[in-house]
XYZ file of C-alpha atoms in Angstrom:
519
model
C -50.316 -76.541 47.299
C -46.624 -76.047 47.061
C -44.877 -75.315 50.336
C -41.891 -72.987 50.548
C -38.949 -74.319 52.522
C -37.525 -72.157 55.345
C -34.196 -71.741 53.498
C -35.901 -70.634 50.313
C -38.114 -68.222 52.278
C -35.046 -66.730 53.929
C -33.380 -66.227 50.533
C -36.438 -64.453 49.126
C -36.612 -62.118 52.139
C -32.884 -61.358 51.812
C -33.228 -60.439 48.122
C -36.271 -58.332 48.916
C -34.262 -56.425 51.522
C -31.461 -55.839 48.962
C -33.994 -54.587 46.437
C -35.435 -52.123 48.965
C -31.960 -50.786 49.709
C -31.299 -50.281 45.993
C -34.622 -48.498 45.555
C -33.878 -46.243 48.528
C -30.409 -45.468 47.193
C -31.681 -44.360 43.796
C -34.626 -42.379 45.145
C -37.288 -44.850 44.117
C -36.219 -44.904 40.501
C -36.644 -48.105 38.606
C -33.260 -49.675 37.951
C -32.543 -52.036 35.091
C -29.214 -53.506 34.151
C -28.550 -54.195 30.504
C -25.870 -53.796 27.870
C -27.450 -50.484 26.785
C -27.215 -49.022 30.281
C -23.559 -49.998 30.409
C -22.947 -48.175 27.148
C -24.824 -45.176 28.553
C -22.523 -45.159 31.572
C -19.511 -45.202 29.265
C -20.965 -42.311 27.262
C -21.614 -40.249 30.394
C -18.085 -40.899 31.635
C -16.630 -39.873 28.245
C -18.752 -36.696 28.241
C -17.555 -35.825 31.739
C -13.946 -36.310 30.652
C -14.488 -34.088 27.628
C -16.140 -31.339 29.672
C -13.310 -31.398 32.178
C -10.826 -30.530 29.426
C -10.060 -26.843 28.979
C -10.570 -25.347 25.521
C -8.347 -22.426 24.581
C -9.246 -20.037 21.768
C -6.357 -18.431 19.917
C -5.676 -16.511 16.722
C -3.336 -17.907 14.073
C -1.708 -16.064 11.150
C -0.139 -17.022 7.839
C 1.077 -15.153 4.775
C 3.149 -12.135 3.957
C 4.711 -10.572 7.018
C 5.768 -7.207 5.607
C 4.617 -4.104 7.492
C 4.366 -6.392 10.581
C 0.824 -7.343 9.537
C 1.307 -10.749 11.199
C 2.620 -9.176 14.386
C 5.787 -11.293 14.315
C 8.748 -9.278 15.640
C 12.047 -9.336 13.770
C 13.895 -10.557 16.834
C 11.674 -13.603 17.312
C 12.779 -17.190 16.836
C 10.980 -17.233 13.485
C 13.389 -17.330 10.557
C 11.206 -14.894 8.611
C 8.376 -12.502 9.306
C 6.337 -14.327 6.642
C 4.637 -17.642 7.409
C 3.533 -20.435 5.078
C 1.794 -22.350 7.851
C -0.479 -20.950 10.528
C 1.304 -19.906 13.716
C -0.312 -18.580 16.922
C -0.148 -14.864 17.599
C 1.475 -13.580 20.764
C -0.927 -11.067 22.295
C 0.227 -9.167 25.418
C -3.157 -9.583 27.112
C -1.808 -9.770 30.669
C -4.406 -12.361 31.559
C -6.967 -10.822 29.237
C -8.440 -14.200 28.307
C -8.944 -15.956 25.017
C -9.287 -14.351 21.597
C -12.936 -14.032 20.507
C -12.895 -11.896 17.337
C -10.456 -11.328 14.473
C -10.167 -8.908 11.543
C -7.810 -8.707 8.584
C -7.219 -5.481 6.660
C -5.122 -4.628 3.642
C -1.833 -4.745 5.551
C -2.957 -4.780 9.185
C -4.662 -7.169 11.597
C -6.839 -6.870 14.709
C -7.929 -9.233 17.462
C -10.441 -8.841 20.310
C -10.013 -10.671 23.614
C -12.780 -12.178 25.729
C -12.381 -9.186 28.062
C -13.208 -6.780 25.238
C -9.696 -5.471 24.621
C -8.554 -4.785 21.045
C -5.006 -5.298 19.797
C -3.693 -4.311 16.367
C -0.513 -4.622 14.318
C 0.708 -3.695 10.849
C 0.600 -0.747 8.478
C -0.801 2.329 10.211
C -0.316 4.972 7.536
C -3.826 6.369 8.070
C -4.336 5.197 11.641
C -6.104 1.978 10.582
C -4.578 0.186 13.571
C -6.131 2.704 15.948
C -2.702 3.576 17.317
C -1.488 7.176 17.401
C 2.103 6.986 16.206
C 4.592 9.575 17.389
C 8.271 9.919 16.682
C 10.929 10.183 19.324
C 11.227 13.955 18.962
C 7.533 14.478 19.598
C 7.679 12.080 22.502
C 10.455 14.066 24.132
C 8.399 17.227 23.772
C 5.419 15.576 25.399
C 3.113 16.030 22.404
C 1.368 19.165 21.234
C 1.391 22.241 23.487
C 3.779 20.477 25.816
C 1.115 18.038 27.029
C 2.078 14.519 27.917
C 1.306 11.786 25.394
C -1.508 9.370 26.202
C -1.053 5.646 26.670
C -2.302 4.957 23.168
C 0.717 6.608 21.548
C 3.382 4.227 20.274
C 6.914 5.356 19.533
C 7.905 3.881 16.172
C 8.856 4.870 12.658
C 7.450 4.720 9.112
C 3.801 4.576 10.136
C 4.004 0.912 11.128
C 2.829 -0.638 14.388
C 5.567 -3.190 14.984
C 3.753 -5.771 17.047
C 0.416 -6.269 18.799
C -0.528 -3.048 20.574
C -3.697 -2.195 22.474
C -6.235 0.131 20.840
C -7.982 2.860 22.822
C -11.242 4.652 22.048
C -12.559 8.202 22.209
C -16.008 9.757 22.526
C -16.559 13.309 21.242
C -19.092 13.918 24.026
C -16.441 13.556 26.695
C -12.818 14.529 27.089
C -10.215 11.817 26.741
C -10.401 8.060 26.313
C -13.428 5.979 27.272
C -13.557 2.554 28.819
C -15.406 0.281 26.438
C -15.561 -3.463 25.946
C -15.487 -4.449 22.283
C -17.455 -7.384 20.892
C -16.233 -7.484 17.294
C -13.560 -5.959 15.041
C -14.096 -5.434 11.288
C -11.811 -4.609 8.367
C -11.251 -5.869 4.817
C -8.541 -6.660 2.267
C -9.113 -3.379 0.407
C -9.452 -1.265 3.554
C -7.201 1.277 5.199
C -9.713 1.745 8.014
C -11.254 -0.414 10.726
C -14.470 -0.634 12.751
C -15.101 -1.976 16.260
C -18.550 -2.846 17.657
C -18.959 -2.458 21.424
C -20.769 -5.057 23.484
C -24.486 -4.527 23.211
C -24.077 -3.024 19.732
C -25.215 0.488 20.695
C -21.780 2.021 20.208
C -19.574 1.624 17.143
C -16.074 3.047 16.799
C -14.097 3.632 13.591
C -10.522 4.669 12.834
C -8.233 5.014 9.838
C -8.543 6.606 6.423
C -11.519 8.953 6.029
C -11.028 10.739 2.704
C -14.539 9.769 1.538
C -16.302 9.806 4.882
C -16.066 6.019 5.212
C -15.594 6.232 8.977
C -19.059 7.735 9.419
C -18.023 9.820 12.414
C -20.413 12.684 11.543
C -19.877 16.421 12.097
C -18.560 18.614 9.301
C -16.677 16.520 6.779
C -12.944 17.241 6.906
C -11.539 14.137 5.209
C -8.997 13.667 7.981
C -8.090 10.227 9.221
C -8.742 9.187 12.812
C -5.832 7.544 14.595
C -7.912 6.470 17.581
C -11.257 4.710 17.821
C -13.899 7.427 17.342
C -17.626 7.020 17.914
C -19.638 6.869 14.670
C -22.857 8.806 14.005
C -26.147 7.861 12.332
C -28.091 10.142 10.002
C -31.532 10.330 11.605
C -33.102 11.828 8.474
C -33.137 8.411 6.825
C -35.023 6.801 9.710
C -38.742 6.962 10.476
C -40.137 8.621 13.603
C -40.814 5.198 15.085
C -37.272 4.042 14.366
C -35.788 7.156 15.972
C -37.370 6.207 19.291
C -35.083 3.194 19.547
C -31.296 2.958 19.482
C -29.629 1.370 16.476
C -28.085 -1.919 17.626
C -25.272 -3.028 15.306
C -24.292 -6.699 15.084
C -22.109 -6.963 11.973
C -20.613 -5.038 9.067
C -18.010 -4.841 6.336
C -15.445 -2.354 5.070
C -14.337 -1.574 1.511
C -11.807 0.852 0.150
C -13.936 3.966 0.518
C -17.103 2.828 2.265
C -18.392 1.004 5.317
C -21.565 -1.050 5.772
C -23.201 -1.822 9.119
C -25.985 -4.354 9.770
C -28.414 -3.804 12.652
C -30.038 -6.411 14.880
C -33.372 -5.983 13.079
C -31.802 -6.523 9.659
C -31.442 -2.959 8.382
C -28.342 -1.977 6.386
C -26.502 1.340 6.818
C -23.657 2.799 4.771
C -21.183 5.628 4.997
C -18.597 6.825 2.510
C -18.117 7.524 -1.157
C -20.757 6.525 -3.689
C -19.080 7.254 -7.002
C -15.517 8.371 -7.458
C -14.010 10.534 -10.158
C -11.455 7.791 -10.792
C -11.863 4.575 -12.747
C -15.289 2.957 -12.607
C -13.812 -0.010 -10.750
C -13.495 2.070 -7.599
C -17.157 2.986 -7.366
C -17.914 1.037 -4.233
C -21.555 1.291 -3.437
C -24.693 2.836 -4.817
C -28.323 2.026 -4.269
C -31.847 2.918 -5.265
C -34.206 5.393 -3.701
C -36.831 4.112 -6.096
C -36.440 0.706 -7.692
C -38.376 -2.408 -8.502
C -37.721 -6.129 -8.878
C -39.683 -8.020 -11.543
C -40.877 -11.540 -10.776
C -38.592 -14.213 -12.177
C -39.938 -15.347 -15.523
C -40.307 -18.939 -16.660
C -37.330 -18.528 -18.954
C -33.822 -19.369 -17.878
C -32.706 -15.749 -18.088
C -31.323 -14.267 -14.885
C -31.487 -10.679 -16.105
C -32.682 -8.278 -13.421
C -33.945 -4.814 -14.271
C -33.656 -2.048 -11.710
C -33.979 1.711 -11.741
C -31.845 3.642 -9.327
C -30.998 7.054 -7.995
C -27.560 7.167 -6.414
C -27.234 7.965 -2.760
C -24.900 10.864 -2.040
C -21.559 10.645 -0.329
C -22.024 10.801 3.418
C -19.839 10.970 6.495
C -22.527 9.591 8.819
C -24.309 6.268 8.495
C -27.491 6.335 6.427
C -30.066 3.595 6.165
C -30.206 1.904 2.750
C -33.819 1.823 1.577
C -35.332 -1.378 0.271
C -33.141 -3.841 2.150
C -34.825 -5.898 4.901
C -33.811 -8.762 7.187
C -30.150 -8.576 6.123
C -27.897 -11.043 7.973
C -24.642 -10.890 5.991
C -22.816 -8.331 3.839
C -19.563 -7.770 1.993
C -18.082 -4.817 0.107
C -15.129 -4.412 -2.209
C -13.845 -2.007 -4.849
C -16.602 -2.468 -7.421
C -19.503 -4.061 -5.596
C -21.391 -4.610 -2.360
C -23.477 -7.685 -1.549
C -26.230 -8.308 1.002
C -27.780 -11.636 2.046
C -31.178 -11.673 3.768
C -32.549 -14.218 6.237
C -34.198 -16.193 3.428
C -30.922 -16.568 1.534
C -31.722 -14.075 -1.218
C -28.677 -12.064 -2.266
C -28.690 -8.470 -3.511
C -25.707 -6.848 -5.201
C -24.930 -3.190 -5.831
C -22.110 -1.682 -7.854
C -20.548 -1.367 -11.291
C -20.580 -3.936 -14.053
C -16.922 -3.539 -15.013
C -15.761 -5.911 -12.281
C -18.312 -8.608 -13.279
C -18.932 -9.388 -9.608
C -22.646 -8.564 -9.479
C -23.510 -12.180 -10.216
C -26.271 -11.060 -12.612
C -26.869 -9.142 -15.803
C -27.951 -5.512 -15.708
C -30.203 -3.797 -18.232
C -29.498 -0.082 -18.543
C -32.272 2.475 -18.755
C -33.234 4.663 -21.689
C -30.339 7.107 -21.587
C -26.839 6.028 -22.465
C -25.388 7.452 -19.283
C -27.935 5.860 -16.967
C -26.091 4.475 -13.954
C -25.501 0.746 -13.668
C -25.086 1.129 -9.909
C -28.532 -0.339 -9.265
C -29.745 -2.734 -6.616
C -30.649 -6.160 -7.987
C -31.092 -9.748 -6.829
C -29.276 -12.959 -7.736
C -32.019 -15.486 -8.457
C -30.005 -18.619 -9.247
C -29.300 -19.918 -5.735
C -30.117 -19.102 -2.097
C -26.987 -18.248 -0.123
C -25.913 -18.435 3.507
C -23.137 -15.840 3.262
C -21.060 -14.150 0.592
C -17.588 -12.602 0.438
C -16.201 -10.334 -2.287
C -12.582 -10.344 -3.446
C -10.770 -8.046 -5.839
C -12.783 -8.978 -8.946
C -14.558 -12.153 -7.889
C -17.072 -13.368 -5.311
C -17.458 -16.628 -3.405
C -20.480 -17.756 -1.394
C -21.954 -20.673 0.579
C -25.278 -22.164 -0.543
C -27.930 -22.064 2.165
C -29.307 -25.601 1.925
C -26.417 -27.745 0.693
C -23.357 -25.954 2.064
C -21.805 -26.011 -1.406
C -19.438 -23.274 -2.570
C -20.307 -20.989 -5.485
C -18.243 -18.309 -7.191
C -18.681 -15.686 -9.889
C -16.501 -13.043 -11.490
C -12.920 -13.697 -12.529
C -11.169 -16.976 -11.992
C -8.499 -16.581 -9.315
C -5.737 -16.911 -11.904
C -7.295 -14.263 -14.187
C -6.667 -10.547 -13.935
C -10.075 -9.620 -15.307
C -13.506 -11.229 -15.402
C -15.102 -11.920 -18.771
C -18.642 -12.600 -19.912
C -18.037 -16.345 -19.928
C -17.533 -16.517 -16.173
C -18.628 -13.158 -14.847
C -22.416 -13.252 -14.810
C -23.705 -16.404 -13.139
C -22.665 -18.244 -9.939
C -20.850 -21.504 -10.668
C -20.063 -24.439 -8.399
C -16.625 -24.705 -6.773
C -15.122 -28.185 -6.476
C -12.953 -29.074 -3.502
C -10.045 -31.448 -2.925
C -10.306 -34.357 -2.393
C -13.505 -34.620 -4.404
C -14.483 -38.047 -3.064
C -15.584 -36.721 0.339
C -18.781 -34.927 1.228
C -18.104 -31.512 2.700
C -20.635 -28.902 3.763
C -19.306 -25.368 4.193
C -20.720 -22.793 6.598
C -18.578 -19.662 6.212
C -16.308 -18.135 3.584
C -13.839 -15.245 3.362
C -12.092 -13.643 0.376
C -8.838 -11.741 0.181
C -7.244 -9.972 -2.746
C -6.845 -13.165 -4.790
C -7.309 -15.990 -2.294
C -10.151 -17.549 -0.297
C -10.782 -19.581 2.853
C -13.844 -21.544 3.943
C -14.910 -23.351 7.123
C -16.802 -26.651 7.072
C -19.671 -27.774 9.279
C -17.229 -29.935 11.261
C -14.867 -26.989 11.889
C -12.183 -27.743 9.287
C -10.478 -25.100 7.164
C -10.029 -25.141 3.374
C -8.041 -22.520 1.442
C -7.378 -21.893 -2.246
C -6.305 -19.248 -4.738
C -3.185 -17.164 -5.083
C -0.404 -17.873 -2.595
C 2.592 -16.286 -4.345
C 4.560 -13.200 -3.490
C 2.552 -9.993 -3.833
C 4.274 -7.976 -1.130
C 6.139 -4.704 -1.166
C 9.610 -6.288 -1.130
C 11.390 -8.438 -3.673
C 13.473 -10.413 -1.181
C 12.046 -13.885 -0.610
C 12.597 -13.506 3.113
C 10.272 -10.520 3.251
C 7.736 -11.129 0.503
C 7.142 -14.850 0.083
C 3.505 -15.094 0.996
C 1.986 -18.501 1.763
C -1.320 -16.976 2.885
C -3.103 -20.292 2.201
C -1.293 -21.822 5.177
C -0.574 -25.041 3.267
C 3.166 -25.061 3.918
C 4.262 -23.482 0.631
C 3.569 -20.510 -1.628
C 2.057 -22.517 -4.485
C -1.270 -21.477 -5.984
C -4.161 -23.914 -5.451
C -7.078 -23.757 -7.926
C -9.453 -25.755 -5.688
C -10.221 -25.634 -1.942
C -7.632 -27.745 -0.098
C -7.747 -28.680 3.584
C -5.312 -27.075 6.016
C -3.695 -29.666 8.289
C -3.064 -28.744 11.929
C -0.399 -30.268 14.146
C -2.885 -30.382 17.014
C -5.742 -32.606 15.829
C -8.087 -31.142 18.444
C -8.026 -27.787 16.599
C -11.470 -26.533 15.564
C -11.677 -23.490 13.292
C -14.277 -20.945 14.412
C -13.651 -18.015 12.067
C -11.329 -16.933 9.260
C -10.544 -13.538 7.690
C -8.505 -13.025 4.531
C -6.457 -9.864 4.068
C -4.722 -8.654 0.948
C -2.078 -11.359 1.113
C -2.341 -12.738 4.623
C -4.901 -14.748 6.572
C -5.920 -14.791 10.229
C -7.820 -17.680 11.804
C -9.729 -18.010 15.073
C -9.535 -21.571 16.395
C -10.015 -23.514 19.617
C -7.975 -26.438 20.879
C -7.617 -28.525 24.007
C -5.313 -26.770 26.436
């Protein structure tokens, strides 16, 4: 039998006492020391350092600055109101927090702060900024009937809001302005009106041009614009008795030239506005089917979809579109509207002249049968879609690849060679793998966000403004540092490498981006 020396026994007892202290310190947990645990400690320390950093969310603008659509004042340090690289907007929030939502209209822009305040700037000819403009003479008189002007009035000239100004909202059921926190602002490159969704989605406000009832504010149609945010109305006749028992909760939407689409939390789609104009066919924005059918896709390679349709009438209150279910994304432009459901199937509605339906249409028996029928694109499942002037661009659901159909961005019109089927969009540089998650289209330019929060832009970046002076009209809405046109998606480089792009909205010839960075 081996005997243990007194010194060795003392050493063993000492180590045992140390082990007991360690176990007591760590609550009885088993402690092991290895290279992996050291790496874990480093990872935890790095995570703690990252979480201690403050992230700030701001809006950035680039492009044509005419009509103050970028919100850059003439007296600022900027050499021009137009910007060829993205610059942060200066919102007078008075401690209102970070920016959380952005919207880009034809020649106006909107942002929503984390406190639910809305600020707008740009062309306000029809009240699309939600700002009631008065001239100095009216201001001196105190408004109509000698009453004092409200805080939403802005003294300016030429129907332009010259800088970021707060929007206020009205409810017809009460007198005066209402306090409401806004969750999301919506507008589009063809729009002279805007929509704001309140937190909770049970109240939606609209303002701007209303000649076709696109605001959906209900009551007797008068065609008059609304210069302040006005509560919209829903047509209950298009909803079932069971649906009427619950409030409509709106989560998203889109605006065109003469129509508005809203998407509810349960995936229903609603529209308000003009169905078919007496102008050129291109401006027929949206029509749908009361009775229609979709044939099963045949074994042939043909993507022809047959649909019968009865047009919905013009309306000035929001009506539910029959046949659409589980819709998660939508877009609307001059000649077409598109809807993407939760499975990635995309439905398009509109005229064939713009070639942006992404499918062929077979007309019915009579020569004058409408082509404004609801049909599905069968070639690829999509995550989201955005419609430009006469083209469309979309993100594939599984791969994150970009697809487009309609006219090429350097063409004025779509033709049969490119107009009918979605085709893959290549990006620059082509030797890297990029998966896109979101896309936005302007008049003739596009922007897309990747899965790792980078921004790519492409398309037309030249001067398409209202002025011929380079200082006023040079665009640069791609934010790439110049006003050159780019045929393929090209990455936007940020000075601050911590910048992560969260959202992007393309206007007619300007772009607004929502991005976060380390403060």
